[in-house]
């Protein structure tokens, strides 16, 4: 390698752009550059990488051209061994972001190999970090990437998962059993590392805190997405590095008593976690997907089955009739609805009402979700020959008074259940149908005779779960007149009433919703209904006959609850849309479109302050950056800088607005001022970093104080970087690239 002499000028090398220099060297044409720039608008890549991808040049040719034009040495790094003390001088993140590597120290100068020595802000950062003079060389990009891979250790899980937030404090895996096989011992050792254990516990604790019913761990091509189902809606929480996936999945398998050596077949397991002296059951399922194993964890809250019948949310009429039905000595009661509509919870609630020392209650379930003292609960096991039908036959020989069958899935189970109802037992079960009247036609399809249904069926309860309005930010919906227009094709409501909505607050993570409640329709099998059942009539006829006797549909029960301020009309229409003819549909569509277009309307994608509404069809999805500052002039300046570099900019005037946007829009980066009204930048950062959903969003703090104490305070609060005002545009963009291009992304041309 060339013996270095000082080529570290205080005024950087002539500030040419890479494309211009390569044209001047005759390596590419103006047409090549224009095409590369066009591609760069939709692809976050450096211009050099795009030219290489286009096949018009190679990384070695680019390096030699830079060497010739800038008069700096060209080097190859294939056989270069870099001392550890030299590598330690430059952080790995900086080396990857700027595509450079320290090589050696000669005459108190640090020899740096760069793929692009025109990265002037990289040189500024290097001088600041190393406090040394630099001697620049240029090397092919592939050489530098290979040298980085050889010289730097793999990023530790501690670094990837970040600092401990304390979210996992008090979390304990109950009854953990470790895998014993020797051939997976190395992986077991990895999964026992504190960062993996802590991160797994943190995810479980965070999901339980948010009252999630399911956790989904989904491997993608370059990352792993973690999503929760909260109040029935999927919510993306975070994306983590792909290299963590294997150890995370293995850790979950271990606590669930699954085989970690099997990765190409689906597996099921279960575990129990203790959080704050309360135990939660976990049902774990893995399945091989395109980019690795997908894991789904169902979280069962033991207190969820503790409601009384009066707390279900049935109307006064339906509550009275449902209580009469479950008090009958024999017959069958069905609860219908799709998966996740709360059917099992309703059955458990009924069993709790019926559970007395005077009766023998036996259940057959898949799985046993909640344990109830005094009730004999049997879990089906198809591998051991225990199906719903077999289990039901067996428990009928146990002298039961009341039988609960988790689900009627087939004709055999249906026939046995109705035989039990005819022989002096009260049977409770669930059935998958869209509404209560359709349960009758479903039973007929399963081969149950119509006269048997008429003699044995007592009631069918159809139900759904809708999200409830957050009580902490509940407010009158100003669009009540538009809601009445939506309802006009269905009912003629009292227009003096008001509707309510959630304005969105930190407690509900700015969704406006918190918790769920049931909406119901109860079909009682009265003598008049029995009469038409024997004629094999369709579900529509059953519905019309029931409506004459006061039957209330799911959608009407939902609308009633919206009038009561328990939920919103949008939520009711999402879960249980009413039936209407074609003309009514057109009128309803127009009303819904009008409502969504109104300022302040609650829609699935909330309007963000400072952001223009997105186009319905977009071929390019630019990265979103949130800028927070109470100074409108600074907001405008920063917005212009970022938008000129193809970023989608959202703005907020204080930390409260910013927190809402961060939860709803998940920007890729946040730039915030230090001093602001209502919620300052320090408080904002602490709140962002305390939540798993926003913890990994990089934050750059802007401050007018260029002091060491201020810097330490900002970094300790959780900021990822900081800049002093006034902000230099090129320095700002360079800092942004450090977070968003890991490595090799956009380079301003």
Short mmCIF file of C-alpha atoms in Angstrom, two decimals, residues 580-748:
data_model
loop_
_atom_site.label_atom_id
_atom_site.label_comp_id
_atom_site.label_asym_id
_atom_site.label_seq_id
_atom_site.Cartn_x
_atom_site.Cartn_y
_atom_site.Cartn_z
CA UNK A 580 -80.74 -3.04 2.17
CA UNK A 581 -81.81 -3.04 -1.44
CA UNK A 582 -79.75 -1.67 -4.35
CA UNK A 583 -81.26 1.81 -4.18
CA UNK A 584 -80.55 2.05 -0.50
CA UNK A 585 -77.00 0.84 -1.13
CA UNK A 586 -76.32 3.75 -3.51
CA UNK A 587 -77.74 6.23 -1.02
CA UNK A 588 -75.70 4.72 1.80
CA UNK A 589 -72.48 4.73 -0.23
CA UNK A 590 -72.97 8.41 -1.03
CA UNK A 591 -73.52 9.23 2.63
CA UNK A 592 -70.44 7.28 3.72
CA UNK A 593 -68.32 9.01 1.06
CA UNK A 594 -69.63 12.38 2.26
CA UNK A 595 -68.79 11.51 5.86
CA UNK A 596 -65.23 10.43 5.14
CA UNK A 597 -64.58 13.55 3.08
CA UNK A 598 -65.77 15.87 5.86
CA UNK A 599 -63.03 17.66 7.85
CA UNK A 600 -62.33 15.87 11.11
CA UNK A 601 -64.16 12.72 10.03
CA UNK A 602 -62.94 9.48 11.56
CA UNK A 603 -61.69 7.21 8.80
CA UNK A 604 -59.45 4.18 8.65
CA UNK A 605 -56.47 6.39 7.78
CA UNK A 606 -56.72 9.50 9.99
CA UNK A 607 -55.87 12.84 8.49
CA UNK A 608 -52.42 14.02 9.56
CA UNK A 609 -51.81 17.71 10.30
CA UNK A 610 -49.59 19.29 7.69
CA UNK A 611 -50.01 16.49 5.19
CA UNK A 612 -51.94 16.54 1.95
CA UNK A 613 -54.37 13.67 1.44
CA UNK A 614 -52.66 10.82 -0.41
CA UNK A 615 -53.75 9.84 -3.88
CA UNK A 616 -56.03 6.82 -4.12
CA UNK A 617 -53.60 5.19 -6.51
CA UNK A 618 -49.89 5.66 -5.98
CA UNK A 619 -47.04 3.81 -7.60
CA UNK A 620 -44.39 5.24 -5.29
CA UNK A 621 -44.55 5.25 -1.50
CA UNK A 622 -41.97 7.75 -0.23
CA UNK A 623 -40.57 7.46 3.27
CA UNK A 624 -42.50 9.47 5.86
CA UNK A 625 -40.64 11.86 8.16
CA UNK A 626 -42.31 13.71 11.02
CA UNK A 627 -41.01 17.21 11.83
CA UNK A 628 -42.01 18.71 15.19
CA UNK A 629 -41.47 22.39 15.96
CA UNK A 630 -43.64 25.23 17.28
CA UNK A 631 -41.97 27.68 14.88
CA UNK A 632 -43.88 27.75 11.58
CA UNK A 633 -40.91 29.23 9.70
CA UNK A 634 -38.60 26.39 10.75
CA UNK A 635 -41.30 23.85 9.89
CA UNK A 636 -41.60 25.30 6.41
CA UNK A 637 -37.82 25.35 5.86
CA UNK A 638 -37.35 21.75 6.99
CA UNK A 639 -40.35 20.61 4.99
CA UNK A 640 -38.97 22.18 1.80
CA UNK A 641 -35.55 20.57 2.35
CA UNK A 642 -37.01 17.12 2.89
CA UNK A 643 -39.66 17.26 0.17
CA UNK A 644 -37.01 18.29 -2.36
CA UNK A 645 -35.32 14.98 -1.52
CA UNK A 646 -38.48 12.90 -2.15
CA UNK A 647 -39.58 12.46 1.48
CA UNK A 648 -43.21 12.68 2.55
CA UNK A 649 -43.25 15.23 5.37
CA UNK A 650 -45.72 15.37 8.24
CA UNK A 651 -45.64 18.25 10.70
CA UNK A 652 -46.70 18.88 14.30
CA UNK A 653 -46.52 21.98 16.49
CA UNK A 654 -45.89 20.19 19.80
CA UNK A 655 -45.19 16.82 21.38
CA UNK A 656 -48.85 15.92 21.91
CA UNK A 657 -49.63 16.25 18.19
CA UNK A 658 -46.40 14.44 17.35
CA UNK A 659 -47.17 11.50 19.62
CA UNK A 660 -50.54 11.03 17.94
CA UNK A 661 -49.01 11.06 14.45
CA UNK A 662 -46.22 8.69 15.53
CA UNK A 663 -48.77 6.12 16.74
CA UNK A 664 -51.02 6.41 13.70
CA UNK A 665 -48.57 6.85 10.84
CA UNK A 666 -45.36 5.14 12.03
CA UNK A 667 -42.89 7.55 10.34
CA UNK A 668 -39.46 6.18 9.52
CA UNK A 669 -37.81 9.10 11.34
CA UNK A 670 -38.75 11.98 13.65
CA UNK A 671 -37.04 15.38 13.82
CA UNK A 672 -38.11 17.32 16.90
CA UNK A 673 -37.32 20.65 18.52
CA UNK A 674 -36.01 20.76 22.08
CA UNK A 675 -38.29 23.49 23.52
CA UNK A 676 -42.03 23.39 22.68
CA UNK A 677 -45.31 24.19 24.47
CA UNK A 678 -47.62 21.55 25.97
CA UNK A 679 -45.10 18.72 25.53
CA UNK A 680 -41.44 19.45 24.88
CA UNK A 681 -38.99 17.42 22.84
CA UNK A 682 -37.43 15.65 25.83
CA UNK A 683 -40.78 14.41 27.12
CA UNK A 684 -41.78 13.35 23.60
CA UNK A 685 -38.63 11.28 23.17
CA UNK A 686 -39.07 9.58 26.55
CA UNK A 687 -42.67 8.63 25.70
CA UNK A 688 -41.67 7.34 22.26
CA UNK A 689 -38.86 5.22 23.65
CA UNK A 690 -41.03 3.81 26.45
CA UNK A 691 -43.44 2.13 24.02
CA UNK A 692 -42.52 -0.92 21.96
CA UNK A 693 -44.58 0.35 19.00
CA UNK A 694 -42.54 3.58 18.67
CA UNK A 695 -39.31 2.60 20.37
CA UNK A 696 -37.37 1.88 17.18
CA UNK A 697 -38.28 5.07 15.29
CA UNK A 698 -35.03 7.09 15.08
CA UNK A 699 -35.27 10.57 16.61
CA UNK A 700 -33.07 13.57 15.78
CA UNK A 701 -33.25 16.42 18.29
CA UNK A 702 -32.82 20.06 17.20
CA UNK A 703 -31.39 22.44 19.77
CA UNK A 704 -29.96 25.94 19.85
CA UNK A 705 -27.54 24.97 22.64
CA UNK A 706 -24.23 23.60 21.42
CA UNK A 707 -23.05 22.43 24.83
CA UNK A 708 -21.73 19.10 26.13
CA UNK A 709 -24.24 18.98 28.99
CA UNK A 710 -27.12 19.51 26.56
CA UNK A 711 -25.80 16.78 24.27
CA UNK A 712 -25.52 14.32 27.16
CA UNK A 713 -29.03 15.16 28.36
CA UNK A 714 -30.50 14.65 24.88
CA UNK A 715 -28.75 11.33 24.30
CA UNK A 716 -29.65 10.05 27.77
CA UNK A 717 -33.31 10.86 27.08
CA UNK A 718 -33.17 8.43 24.16
CA UNK A 719 -32.48 10.63 21.14
CA UNK A 720 -30.54 8.84 18.39
CA UNK A 721 -28.79 12.01 17.19
CA UNK A 722 -28.94 15.78 17.55
CA UNK A 723 -28.21 18.88 15.47
CA UNK A 724 -27.73 22.48 16.49
CA UNK A 725 -29.70 25.33 14.95
CA UNK A 726 -29.59 26.83 12.38
CA UNK A 727 -29.68 23.53 10.51
CA UNK A 728 -27.34 23.03 7.56
CA UNK A 729 -29.41 21.23 4.85
CA UNK A 730 -26.59 18.93 3.68
CA UNK A 731 -25.64 18.00 7.22
CA UNK A 732 -29.28 17.26 8.04
CA UNK A 733 -29.67 15.01 4.99
CA UNK A 734 -26.41 13.23 5.81
CA UNK A 735 -27.65 12.51 9.33
CA UNK A 736 -30.98 11.25 7.99
CA UNK A 737 -29.16 8.92 5.59
CA UNK A 738 -27.27 7.44 8.53
CA UNK A 739 -30.56 6.07 9.84
CA UNK A 740 -32.45 5.33 6.64
CA UNK A 741 -29.78 3.84 4.42
CA UNK A 742 -28.27 0.82 6.17
CA UNK A 743 -26.16 0.56 4.10
CA UNK A 744 -26.14 1.90 0.53
CA UNK A 745 -29.21 4.00 -0.09
CA UNK A 746 -29.95 7.46 -1.39
CA UNK A 747 -27.15 9.82 -2.22
CA UNK A 748 -28.05 13.32 -3.32
#
